[in-house]
CSV table of N, CA and C in Angstrom, one decimal:
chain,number,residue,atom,x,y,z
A,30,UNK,N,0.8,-1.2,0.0
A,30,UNK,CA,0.0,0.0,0.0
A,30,UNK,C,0.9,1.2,0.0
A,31,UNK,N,0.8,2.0,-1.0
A,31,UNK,CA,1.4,3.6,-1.2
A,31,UNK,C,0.5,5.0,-1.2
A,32,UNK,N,0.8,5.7,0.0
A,32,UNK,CA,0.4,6.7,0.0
A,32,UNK,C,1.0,7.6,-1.0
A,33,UNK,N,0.1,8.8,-1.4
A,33,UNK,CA,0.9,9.9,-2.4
A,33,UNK,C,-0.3,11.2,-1.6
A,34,UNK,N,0.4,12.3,-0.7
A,34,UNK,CA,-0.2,13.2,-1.1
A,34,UNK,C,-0.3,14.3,-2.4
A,35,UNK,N,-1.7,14.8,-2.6
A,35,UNK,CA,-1.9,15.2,-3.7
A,35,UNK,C,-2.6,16.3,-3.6
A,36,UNK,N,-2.3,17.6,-4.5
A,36,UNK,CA,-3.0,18.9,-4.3
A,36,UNK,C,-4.8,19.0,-5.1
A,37,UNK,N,-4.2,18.3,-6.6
A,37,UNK,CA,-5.5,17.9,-7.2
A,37,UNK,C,-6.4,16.8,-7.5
A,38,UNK,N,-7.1,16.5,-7.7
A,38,UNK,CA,-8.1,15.2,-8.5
A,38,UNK,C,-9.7,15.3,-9.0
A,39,UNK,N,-9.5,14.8,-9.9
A,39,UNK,CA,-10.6,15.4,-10.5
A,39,UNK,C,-10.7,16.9,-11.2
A,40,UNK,N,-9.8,17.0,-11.5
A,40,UNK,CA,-9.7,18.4,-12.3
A,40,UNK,C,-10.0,19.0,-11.8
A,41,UNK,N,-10.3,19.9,-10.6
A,41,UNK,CA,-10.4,20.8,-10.2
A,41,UNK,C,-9.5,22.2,-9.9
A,42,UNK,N,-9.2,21.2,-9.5
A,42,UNK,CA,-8.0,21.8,-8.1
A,42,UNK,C,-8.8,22.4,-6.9
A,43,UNK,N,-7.5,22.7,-6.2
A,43,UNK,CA,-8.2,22.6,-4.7
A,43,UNK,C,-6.7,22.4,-3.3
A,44,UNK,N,-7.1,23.9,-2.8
A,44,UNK,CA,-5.6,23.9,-1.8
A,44,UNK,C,-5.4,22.7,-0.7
A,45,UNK,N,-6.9,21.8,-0.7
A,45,UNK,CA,-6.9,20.7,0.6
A,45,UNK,C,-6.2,19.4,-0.3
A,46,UNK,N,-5.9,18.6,0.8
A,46,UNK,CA,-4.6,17.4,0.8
A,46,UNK,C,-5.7,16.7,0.3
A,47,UNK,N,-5.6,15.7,-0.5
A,47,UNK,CA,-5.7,14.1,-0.2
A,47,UNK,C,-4.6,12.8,-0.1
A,48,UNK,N,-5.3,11.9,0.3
A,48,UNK,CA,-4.5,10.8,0.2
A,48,UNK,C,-5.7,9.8,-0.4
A,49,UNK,N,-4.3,9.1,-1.8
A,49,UNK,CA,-5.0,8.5,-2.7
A,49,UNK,C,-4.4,7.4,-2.6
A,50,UNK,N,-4.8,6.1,-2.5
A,50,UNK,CA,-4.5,4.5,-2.5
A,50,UNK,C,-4.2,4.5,-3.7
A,51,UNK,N,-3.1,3.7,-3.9
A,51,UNK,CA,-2.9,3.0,-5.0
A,51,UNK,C,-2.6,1.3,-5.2
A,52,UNK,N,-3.1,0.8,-6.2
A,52,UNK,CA,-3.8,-0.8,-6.6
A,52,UNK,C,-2.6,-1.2,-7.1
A,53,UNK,N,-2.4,-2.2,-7.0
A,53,UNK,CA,-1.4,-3.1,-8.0
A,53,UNK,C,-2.1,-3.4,-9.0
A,54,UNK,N,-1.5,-3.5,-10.1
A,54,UNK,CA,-2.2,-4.3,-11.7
A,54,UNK,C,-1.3,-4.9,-12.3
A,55,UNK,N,-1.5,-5.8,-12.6
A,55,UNK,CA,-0.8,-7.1,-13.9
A,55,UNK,C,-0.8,-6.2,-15.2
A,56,UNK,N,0.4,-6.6,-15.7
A,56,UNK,CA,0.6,-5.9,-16.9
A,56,UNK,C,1.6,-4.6,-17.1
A,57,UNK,N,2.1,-3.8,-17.7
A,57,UNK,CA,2.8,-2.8,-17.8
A,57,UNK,C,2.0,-1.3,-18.0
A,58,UNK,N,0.7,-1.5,-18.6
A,58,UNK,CA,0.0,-0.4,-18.9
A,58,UNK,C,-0.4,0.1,-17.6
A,59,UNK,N,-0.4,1.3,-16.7
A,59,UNK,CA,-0.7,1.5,-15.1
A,59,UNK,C,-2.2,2.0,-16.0
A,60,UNK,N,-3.0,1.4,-14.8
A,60,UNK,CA,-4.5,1.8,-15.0
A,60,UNK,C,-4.5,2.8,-13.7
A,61,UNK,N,-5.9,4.1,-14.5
A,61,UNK,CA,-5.8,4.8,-14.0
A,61,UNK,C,-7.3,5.2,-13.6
A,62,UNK,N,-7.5,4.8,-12.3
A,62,UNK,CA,-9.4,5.3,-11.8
A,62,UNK,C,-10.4,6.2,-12.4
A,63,UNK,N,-9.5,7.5,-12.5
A,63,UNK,CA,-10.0,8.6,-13.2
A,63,UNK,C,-10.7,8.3,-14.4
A,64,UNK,N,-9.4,7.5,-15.3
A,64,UNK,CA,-9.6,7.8,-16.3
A,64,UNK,C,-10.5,6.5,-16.9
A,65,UNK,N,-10.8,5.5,-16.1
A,65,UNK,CA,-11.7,4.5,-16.4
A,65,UNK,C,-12.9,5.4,-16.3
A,66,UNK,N,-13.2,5.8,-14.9
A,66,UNK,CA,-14.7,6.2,-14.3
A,66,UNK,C,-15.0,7.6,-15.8
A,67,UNK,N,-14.1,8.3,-16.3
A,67,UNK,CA,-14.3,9.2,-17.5
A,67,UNK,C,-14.8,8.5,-18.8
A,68,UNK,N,-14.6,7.3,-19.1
A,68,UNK,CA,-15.0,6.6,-20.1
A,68,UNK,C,-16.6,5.8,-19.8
A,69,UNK,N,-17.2,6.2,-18.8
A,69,UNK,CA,-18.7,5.6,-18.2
A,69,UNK,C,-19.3,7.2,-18.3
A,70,UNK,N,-19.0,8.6,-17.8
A,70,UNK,CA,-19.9,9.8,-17.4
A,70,UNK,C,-18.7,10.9,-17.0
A,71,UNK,N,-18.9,12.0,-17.1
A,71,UNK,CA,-18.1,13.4,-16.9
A,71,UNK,C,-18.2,13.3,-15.5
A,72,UNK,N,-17.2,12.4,-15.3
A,72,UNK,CA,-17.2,12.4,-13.8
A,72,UNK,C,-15.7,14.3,-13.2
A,73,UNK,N,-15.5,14.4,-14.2
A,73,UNK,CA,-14.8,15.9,-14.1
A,73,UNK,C,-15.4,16.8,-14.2
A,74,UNK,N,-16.1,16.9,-14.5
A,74,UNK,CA,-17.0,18.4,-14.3
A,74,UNK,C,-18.3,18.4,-12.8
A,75,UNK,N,-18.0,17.1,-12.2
A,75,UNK,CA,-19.1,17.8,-10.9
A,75,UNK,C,-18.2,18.0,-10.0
A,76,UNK,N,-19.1,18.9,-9.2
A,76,UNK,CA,-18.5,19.6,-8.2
A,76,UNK,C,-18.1,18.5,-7.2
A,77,UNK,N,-17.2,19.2,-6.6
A,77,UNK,CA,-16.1,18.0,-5.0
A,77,UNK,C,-17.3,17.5,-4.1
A,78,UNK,N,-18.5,18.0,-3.8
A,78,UNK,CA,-19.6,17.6,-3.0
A,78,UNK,C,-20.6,16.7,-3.5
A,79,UNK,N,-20.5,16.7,-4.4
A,79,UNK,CA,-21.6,15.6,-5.1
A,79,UNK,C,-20.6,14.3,-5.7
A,80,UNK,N,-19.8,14.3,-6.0
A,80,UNK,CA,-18.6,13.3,-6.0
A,80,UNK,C,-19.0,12.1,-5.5
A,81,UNK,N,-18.7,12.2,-3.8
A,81,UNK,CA,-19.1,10.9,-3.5
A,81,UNK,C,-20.5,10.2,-3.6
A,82,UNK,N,-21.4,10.8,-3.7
A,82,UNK,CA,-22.7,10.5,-3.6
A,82,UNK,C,-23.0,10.2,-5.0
A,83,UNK,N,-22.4,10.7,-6.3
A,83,UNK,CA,-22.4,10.0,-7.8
A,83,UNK,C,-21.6,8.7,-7.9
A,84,UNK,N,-20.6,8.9,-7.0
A,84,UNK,CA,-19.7,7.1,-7.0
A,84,UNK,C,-20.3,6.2,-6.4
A,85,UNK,N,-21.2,6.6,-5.0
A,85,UNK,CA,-22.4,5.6,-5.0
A,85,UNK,C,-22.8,5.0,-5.9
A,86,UNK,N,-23.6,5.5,-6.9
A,86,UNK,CA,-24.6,5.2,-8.2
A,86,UNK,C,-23.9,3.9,-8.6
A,87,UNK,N,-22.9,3.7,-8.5
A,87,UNK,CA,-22.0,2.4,-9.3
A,87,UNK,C,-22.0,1.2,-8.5
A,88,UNK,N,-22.7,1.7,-7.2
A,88,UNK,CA,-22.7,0.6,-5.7
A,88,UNK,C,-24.0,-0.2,-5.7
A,89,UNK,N,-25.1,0.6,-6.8
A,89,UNK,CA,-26.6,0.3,-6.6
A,89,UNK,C,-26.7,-1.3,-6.3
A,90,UNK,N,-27.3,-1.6,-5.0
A,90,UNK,CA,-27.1,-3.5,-5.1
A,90,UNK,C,-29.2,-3.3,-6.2
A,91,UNK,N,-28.9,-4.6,-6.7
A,91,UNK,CA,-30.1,-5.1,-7.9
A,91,UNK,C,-30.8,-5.9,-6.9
A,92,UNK,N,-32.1,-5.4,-7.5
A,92,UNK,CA,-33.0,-6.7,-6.9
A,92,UNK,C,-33.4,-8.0,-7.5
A,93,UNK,N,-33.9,-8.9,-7.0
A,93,UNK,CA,-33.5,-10.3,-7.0
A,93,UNK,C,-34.6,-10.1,-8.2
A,94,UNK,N,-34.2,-11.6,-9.3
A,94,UNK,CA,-34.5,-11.6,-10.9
A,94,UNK,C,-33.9,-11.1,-11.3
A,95,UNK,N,-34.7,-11.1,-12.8
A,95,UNK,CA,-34.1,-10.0,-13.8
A,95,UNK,C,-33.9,-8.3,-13.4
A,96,UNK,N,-32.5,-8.5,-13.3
A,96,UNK,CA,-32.5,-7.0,-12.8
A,96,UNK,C,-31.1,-6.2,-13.3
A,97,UNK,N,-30.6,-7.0,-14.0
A,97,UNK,CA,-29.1,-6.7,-15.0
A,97,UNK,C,-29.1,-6.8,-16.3
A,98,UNK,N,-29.3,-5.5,-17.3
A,98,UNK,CA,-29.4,-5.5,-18.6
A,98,UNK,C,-28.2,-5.3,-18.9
A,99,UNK,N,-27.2,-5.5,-19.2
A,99,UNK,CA,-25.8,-4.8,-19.4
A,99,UNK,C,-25.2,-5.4,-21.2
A,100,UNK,N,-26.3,-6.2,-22.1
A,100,UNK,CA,-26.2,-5.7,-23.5
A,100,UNK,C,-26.8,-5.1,-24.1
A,101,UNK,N,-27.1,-4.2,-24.2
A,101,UNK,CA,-28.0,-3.2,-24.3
A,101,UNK,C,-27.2,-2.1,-25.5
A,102,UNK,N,-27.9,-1.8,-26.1
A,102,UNK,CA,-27.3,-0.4,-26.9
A,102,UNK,C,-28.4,0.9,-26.8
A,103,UNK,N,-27.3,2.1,-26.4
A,103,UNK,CA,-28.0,3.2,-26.5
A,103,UNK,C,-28.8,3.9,-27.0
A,104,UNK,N,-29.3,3.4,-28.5
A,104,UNK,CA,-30.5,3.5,-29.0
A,104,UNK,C,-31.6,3.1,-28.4
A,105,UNK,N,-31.4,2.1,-27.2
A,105,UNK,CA,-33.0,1.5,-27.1
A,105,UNK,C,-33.9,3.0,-26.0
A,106,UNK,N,-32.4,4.1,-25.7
A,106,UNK,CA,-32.9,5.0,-24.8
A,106,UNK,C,-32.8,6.7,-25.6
A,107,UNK,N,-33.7,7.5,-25.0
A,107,UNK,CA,-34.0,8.4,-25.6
A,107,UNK,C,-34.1,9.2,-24.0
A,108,UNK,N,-33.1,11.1,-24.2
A,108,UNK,CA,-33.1,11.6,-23.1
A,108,UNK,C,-34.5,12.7,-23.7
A,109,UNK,N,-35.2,13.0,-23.3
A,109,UNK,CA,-36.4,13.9,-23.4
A,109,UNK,C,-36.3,15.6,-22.8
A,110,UNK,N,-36.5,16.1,-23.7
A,110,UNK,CA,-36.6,17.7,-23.9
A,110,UNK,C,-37.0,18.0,-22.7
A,111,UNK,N,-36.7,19.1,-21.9
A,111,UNK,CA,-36.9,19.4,-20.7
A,111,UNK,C,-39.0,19.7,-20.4
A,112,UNK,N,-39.3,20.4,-21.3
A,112,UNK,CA,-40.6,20.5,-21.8
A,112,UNK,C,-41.4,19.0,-21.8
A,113,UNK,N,-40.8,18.5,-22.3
A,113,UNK,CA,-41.5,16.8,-22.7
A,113,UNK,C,-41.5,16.0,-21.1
A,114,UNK,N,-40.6,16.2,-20.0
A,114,UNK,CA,-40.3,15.6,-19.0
A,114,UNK,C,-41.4,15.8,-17.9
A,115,UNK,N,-41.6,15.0,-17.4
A,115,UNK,CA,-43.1,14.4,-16.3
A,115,UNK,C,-42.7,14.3,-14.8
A,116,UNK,N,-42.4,15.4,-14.2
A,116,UNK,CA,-42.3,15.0,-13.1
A,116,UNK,C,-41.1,14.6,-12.5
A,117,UNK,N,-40.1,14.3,-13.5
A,117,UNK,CA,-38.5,13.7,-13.4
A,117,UNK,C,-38.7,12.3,-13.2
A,118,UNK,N,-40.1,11.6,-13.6
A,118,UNK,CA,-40.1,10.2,-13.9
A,118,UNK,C,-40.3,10.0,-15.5
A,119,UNK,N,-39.1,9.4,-15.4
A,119,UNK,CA,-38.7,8.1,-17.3
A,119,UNK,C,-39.8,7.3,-17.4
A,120,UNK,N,-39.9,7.0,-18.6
A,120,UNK,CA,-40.8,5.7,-19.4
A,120,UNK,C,-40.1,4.5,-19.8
A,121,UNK,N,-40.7,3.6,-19.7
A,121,UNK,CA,-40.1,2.0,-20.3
A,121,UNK,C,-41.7,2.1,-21.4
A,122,UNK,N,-41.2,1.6,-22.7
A,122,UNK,CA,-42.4,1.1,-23.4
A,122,UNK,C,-43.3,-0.3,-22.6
A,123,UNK,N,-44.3,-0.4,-22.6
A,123,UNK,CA,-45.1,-1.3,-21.7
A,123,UNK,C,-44.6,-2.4,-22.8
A,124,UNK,N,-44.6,-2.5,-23.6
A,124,UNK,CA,-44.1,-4.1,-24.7
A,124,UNK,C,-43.0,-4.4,-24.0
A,125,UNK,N,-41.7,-3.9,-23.5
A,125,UNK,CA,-40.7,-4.1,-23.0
A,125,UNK,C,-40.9,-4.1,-21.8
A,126,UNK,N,-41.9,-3.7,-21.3
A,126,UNK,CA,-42.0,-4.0,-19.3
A,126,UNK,C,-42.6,-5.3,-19.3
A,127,UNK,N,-43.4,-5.8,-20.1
A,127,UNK,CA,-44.1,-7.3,-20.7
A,127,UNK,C,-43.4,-8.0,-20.4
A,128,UNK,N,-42.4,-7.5,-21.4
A,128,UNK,CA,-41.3,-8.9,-21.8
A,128,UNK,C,-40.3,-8.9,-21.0
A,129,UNK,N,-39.8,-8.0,-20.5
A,129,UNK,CA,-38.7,-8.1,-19.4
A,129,UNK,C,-39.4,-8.9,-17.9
A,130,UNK,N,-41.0,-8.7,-17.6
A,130,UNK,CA,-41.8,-9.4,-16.6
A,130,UNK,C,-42.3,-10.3,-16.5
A,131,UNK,N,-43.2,-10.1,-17.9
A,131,UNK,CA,-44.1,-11.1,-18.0
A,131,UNK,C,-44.1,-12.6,-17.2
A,132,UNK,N,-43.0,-13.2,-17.1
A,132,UNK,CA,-43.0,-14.8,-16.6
A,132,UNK,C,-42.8,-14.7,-15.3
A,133,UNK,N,-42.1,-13.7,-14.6
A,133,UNK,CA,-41.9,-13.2,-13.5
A,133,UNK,C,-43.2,-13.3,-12.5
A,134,UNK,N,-44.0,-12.2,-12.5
A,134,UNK,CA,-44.8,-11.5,-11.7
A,134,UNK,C,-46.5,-12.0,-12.1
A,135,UNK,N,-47.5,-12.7,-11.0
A,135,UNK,CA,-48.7,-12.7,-11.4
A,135,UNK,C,-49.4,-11.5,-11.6
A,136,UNK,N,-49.3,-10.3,-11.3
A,136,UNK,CA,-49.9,-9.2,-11.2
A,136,UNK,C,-48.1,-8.2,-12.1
A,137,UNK,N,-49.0,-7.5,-13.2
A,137,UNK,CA,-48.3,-6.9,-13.5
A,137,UNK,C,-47.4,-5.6,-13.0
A,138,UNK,N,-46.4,-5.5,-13.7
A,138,UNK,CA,-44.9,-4.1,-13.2
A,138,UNK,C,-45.6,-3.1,-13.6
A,139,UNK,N,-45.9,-2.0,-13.4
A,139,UNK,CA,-46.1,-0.5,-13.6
A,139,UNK,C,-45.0,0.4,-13.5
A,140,UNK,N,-44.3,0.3,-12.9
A,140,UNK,CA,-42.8,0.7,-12.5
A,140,UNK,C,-41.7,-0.1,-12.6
A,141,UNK,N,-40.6,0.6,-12.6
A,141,UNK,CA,-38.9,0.1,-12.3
A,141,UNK,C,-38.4,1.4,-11.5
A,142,UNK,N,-37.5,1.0,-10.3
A,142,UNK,CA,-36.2,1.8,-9.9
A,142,UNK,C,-35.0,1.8,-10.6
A,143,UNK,N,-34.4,2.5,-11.4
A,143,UNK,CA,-33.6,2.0,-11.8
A,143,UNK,C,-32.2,2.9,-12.1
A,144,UNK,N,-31.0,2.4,-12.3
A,144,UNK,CA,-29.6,3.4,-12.3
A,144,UNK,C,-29.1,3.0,-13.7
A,145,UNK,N,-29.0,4.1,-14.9
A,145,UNK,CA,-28.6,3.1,-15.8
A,145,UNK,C,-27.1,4.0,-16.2
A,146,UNK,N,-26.4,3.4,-17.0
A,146,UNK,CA,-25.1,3.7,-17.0
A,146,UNK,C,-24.9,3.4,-18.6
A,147,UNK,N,-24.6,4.5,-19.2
A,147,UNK,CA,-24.0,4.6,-20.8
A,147,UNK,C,-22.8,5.9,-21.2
A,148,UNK,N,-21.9,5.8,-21.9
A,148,UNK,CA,-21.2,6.8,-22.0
A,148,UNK,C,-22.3,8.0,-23.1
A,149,UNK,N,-23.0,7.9,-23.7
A,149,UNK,CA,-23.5,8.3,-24.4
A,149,UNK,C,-24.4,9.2,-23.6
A,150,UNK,N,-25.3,9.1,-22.8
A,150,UNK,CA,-26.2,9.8,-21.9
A,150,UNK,C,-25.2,10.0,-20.6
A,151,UNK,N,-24.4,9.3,-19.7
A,151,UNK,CA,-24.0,9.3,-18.6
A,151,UNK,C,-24.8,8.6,-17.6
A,152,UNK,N,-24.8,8.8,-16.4
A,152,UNK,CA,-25.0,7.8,-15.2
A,152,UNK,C,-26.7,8.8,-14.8
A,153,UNK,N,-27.7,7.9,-14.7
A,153,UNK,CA,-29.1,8.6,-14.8
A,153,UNK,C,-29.8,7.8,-13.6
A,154,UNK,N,-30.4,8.3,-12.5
A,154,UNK,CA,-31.2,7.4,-11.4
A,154,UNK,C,-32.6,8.1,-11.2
A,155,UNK,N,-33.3,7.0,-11.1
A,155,UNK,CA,-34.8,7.0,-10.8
A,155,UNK,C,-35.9,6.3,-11.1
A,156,UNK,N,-37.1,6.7,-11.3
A,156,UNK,CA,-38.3,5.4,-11.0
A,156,UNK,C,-39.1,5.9,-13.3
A,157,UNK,N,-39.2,4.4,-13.7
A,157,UNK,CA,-39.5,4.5,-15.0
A,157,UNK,C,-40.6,4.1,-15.0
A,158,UNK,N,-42.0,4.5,-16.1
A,158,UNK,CA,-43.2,4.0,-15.4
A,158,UNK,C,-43.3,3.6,-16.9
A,159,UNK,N,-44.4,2.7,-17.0
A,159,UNK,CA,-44.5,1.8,-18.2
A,159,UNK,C,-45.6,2.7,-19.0
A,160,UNK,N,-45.6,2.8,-19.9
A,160,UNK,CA,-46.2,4.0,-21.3
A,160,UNK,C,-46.4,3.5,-22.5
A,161,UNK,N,-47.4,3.4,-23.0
A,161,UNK,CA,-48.3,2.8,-24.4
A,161,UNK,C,-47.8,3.6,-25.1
A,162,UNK,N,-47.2,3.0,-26.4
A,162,UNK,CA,-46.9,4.1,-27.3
A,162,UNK,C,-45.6,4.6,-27.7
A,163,UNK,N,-45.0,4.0,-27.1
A,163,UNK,CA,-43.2,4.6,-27.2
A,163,UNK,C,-42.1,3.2,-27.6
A,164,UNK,N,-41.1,3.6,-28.2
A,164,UNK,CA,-40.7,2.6,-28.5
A,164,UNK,C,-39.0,2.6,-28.0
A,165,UNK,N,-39.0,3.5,-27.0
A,165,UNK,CA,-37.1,3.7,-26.6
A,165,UNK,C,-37.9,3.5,-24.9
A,166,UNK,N,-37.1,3.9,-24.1
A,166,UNK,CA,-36.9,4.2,-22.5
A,166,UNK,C,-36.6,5.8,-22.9
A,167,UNK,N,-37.3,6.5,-22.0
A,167,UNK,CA,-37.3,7.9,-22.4
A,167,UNK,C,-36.9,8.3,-21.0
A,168,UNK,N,-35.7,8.9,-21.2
A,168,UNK,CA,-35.4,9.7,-20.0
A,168,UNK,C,-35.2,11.2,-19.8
A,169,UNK,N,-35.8,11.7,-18.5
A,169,UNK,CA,-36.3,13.2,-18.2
A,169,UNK,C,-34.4,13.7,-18.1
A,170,UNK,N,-34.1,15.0,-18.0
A,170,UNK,CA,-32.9,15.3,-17.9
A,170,UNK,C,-32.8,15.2,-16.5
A,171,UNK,N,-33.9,15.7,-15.3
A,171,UNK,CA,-33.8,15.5,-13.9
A,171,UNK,C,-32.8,13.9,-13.3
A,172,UNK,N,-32.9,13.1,-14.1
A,172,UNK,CA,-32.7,11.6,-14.0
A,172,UNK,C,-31.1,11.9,-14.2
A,173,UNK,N,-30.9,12.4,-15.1
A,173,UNK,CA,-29.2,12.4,-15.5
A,173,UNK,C,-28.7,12.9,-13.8
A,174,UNK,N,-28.0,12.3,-13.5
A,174,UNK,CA,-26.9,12.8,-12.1
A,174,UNK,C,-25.7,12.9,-12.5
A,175,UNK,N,-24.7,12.3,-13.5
A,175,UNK,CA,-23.7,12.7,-14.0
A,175,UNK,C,-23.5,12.7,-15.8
A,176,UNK,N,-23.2,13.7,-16.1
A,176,UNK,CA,-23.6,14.2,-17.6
A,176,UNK,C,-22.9,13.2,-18.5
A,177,UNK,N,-22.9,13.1,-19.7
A,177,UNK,CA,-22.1,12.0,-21.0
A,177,UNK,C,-21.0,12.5,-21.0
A,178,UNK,N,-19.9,11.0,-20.8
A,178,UNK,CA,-18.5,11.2,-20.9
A,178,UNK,C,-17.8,11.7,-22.2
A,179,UNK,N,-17.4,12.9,-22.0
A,179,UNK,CA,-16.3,13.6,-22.9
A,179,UNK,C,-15.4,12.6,-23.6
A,180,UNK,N,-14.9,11.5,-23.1
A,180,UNK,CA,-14.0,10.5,-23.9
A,180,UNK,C,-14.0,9.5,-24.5
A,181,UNK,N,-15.2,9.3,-24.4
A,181,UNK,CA,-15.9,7.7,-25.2
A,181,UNK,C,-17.6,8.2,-25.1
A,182,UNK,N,-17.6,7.9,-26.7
A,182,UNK,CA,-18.8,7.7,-27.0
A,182,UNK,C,-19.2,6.2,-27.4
A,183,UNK,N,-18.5,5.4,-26.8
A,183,UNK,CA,-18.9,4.0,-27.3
A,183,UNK,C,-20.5,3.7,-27.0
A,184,UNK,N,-21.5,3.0,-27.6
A,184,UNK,CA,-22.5,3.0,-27.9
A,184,UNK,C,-23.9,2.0,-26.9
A,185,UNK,N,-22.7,1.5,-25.9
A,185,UNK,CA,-22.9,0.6,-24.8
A,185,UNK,C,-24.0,1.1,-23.6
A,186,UNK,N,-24.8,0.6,-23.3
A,186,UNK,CA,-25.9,1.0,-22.1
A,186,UNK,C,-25.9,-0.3,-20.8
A,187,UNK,N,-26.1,0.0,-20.0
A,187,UNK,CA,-26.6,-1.0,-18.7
A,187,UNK,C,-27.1,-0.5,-18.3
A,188,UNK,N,-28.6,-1.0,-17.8
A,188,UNK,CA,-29.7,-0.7,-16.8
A,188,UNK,C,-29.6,-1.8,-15.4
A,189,UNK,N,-29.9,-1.4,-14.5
A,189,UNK,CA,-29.7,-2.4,-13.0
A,189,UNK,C,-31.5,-1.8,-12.5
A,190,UNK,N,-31.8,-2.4,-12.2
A,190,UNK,CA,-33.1,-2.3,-11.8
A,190,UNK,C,-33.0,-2.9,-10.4
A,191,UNK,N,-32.9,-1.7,-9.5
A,191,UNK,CA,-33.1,-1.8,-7.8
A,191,UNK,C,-34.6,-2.4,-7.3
A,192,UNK,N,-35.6,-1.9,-7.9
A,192,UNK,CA,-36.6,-2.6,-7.2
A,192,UNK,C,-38.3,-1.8,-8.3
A,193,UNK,N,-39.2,-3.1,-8.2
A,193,UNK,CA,-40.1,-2.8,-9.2
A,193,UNK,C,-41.4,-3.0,-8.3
């Protein structure tokens, strides 16, 4: 275990100390936290106080079943015009709340809790309610908690569904 005090992280800067752990890794290429967690959401541009409470979001434990979508592509989701947004609750198309349930539950889902994670939108939390008519997951901007990563637009989505 190596300590390193440090003036900055996270791009800020900032005249207070930290002390940052550093990991062993296999291989010659040093992996670097920052710069992983930048290729998931602009984890550089929030402020030092909301920091830890966005690194949560990556902690969400899933609820039991189907509750881990992680092939997913970013098209299946749509972020919605601030105007178009309900309340800061998302839509799942009801054909997809069907089929992701159906076999599950005798009494139908109306809802999901859910954290979903793409570089394309960034890291977004909250409750999605099922909607006739739509053919993406439509998310309010209120949902976004940390904005789309500046360094990868790779095309990748995961949804974790905490509780329905």
């Amino acid at each position: 275990d190596k300590s390193h005090r440090c003036n900055t992280f996270w791009g800020r800067g900032s005249s207070q100390q930290i002390t940052l752990k550093y990991v062993q890794t296999n291989g010659e290429i040093p992996w670097n936290p920052q710069e992983e967690l930048e290729k998931v959401a602009d984890f550089e541009s929030l402020p030092r106080h909301k920091l830890s409470a966005r690194l949560e979001l990556l902690l969400t434990p899933a609820m039991k079943g189907p509750s881990l979508f992680d092939d997913w592509d970013v098209s299946m989701f749509e972020v919605l015009p601030e105007e178009d947004s309900y309340m800061g609750c998302g839509f799942v198309p009801d054909t997809l709340m069907k089929e992701l349930y159906a076999a599950r539950r005798k009494s139908p889902i109306d809802s999901l809790q859910v954290r979903i994670f793409a570089p394309r939108i960034g890291i977004a939390k909250g409750m999605l309610t099922s909607k006739l008519g739509i053919d993406k997951i439509q998310i309010p901007p209120s949902m976004i908690k940390v904005g789309p990563s500046r360094k990868n637009k790779d095309p990748w989505a995961v949804m974790v569904v905490k509780a329905a």
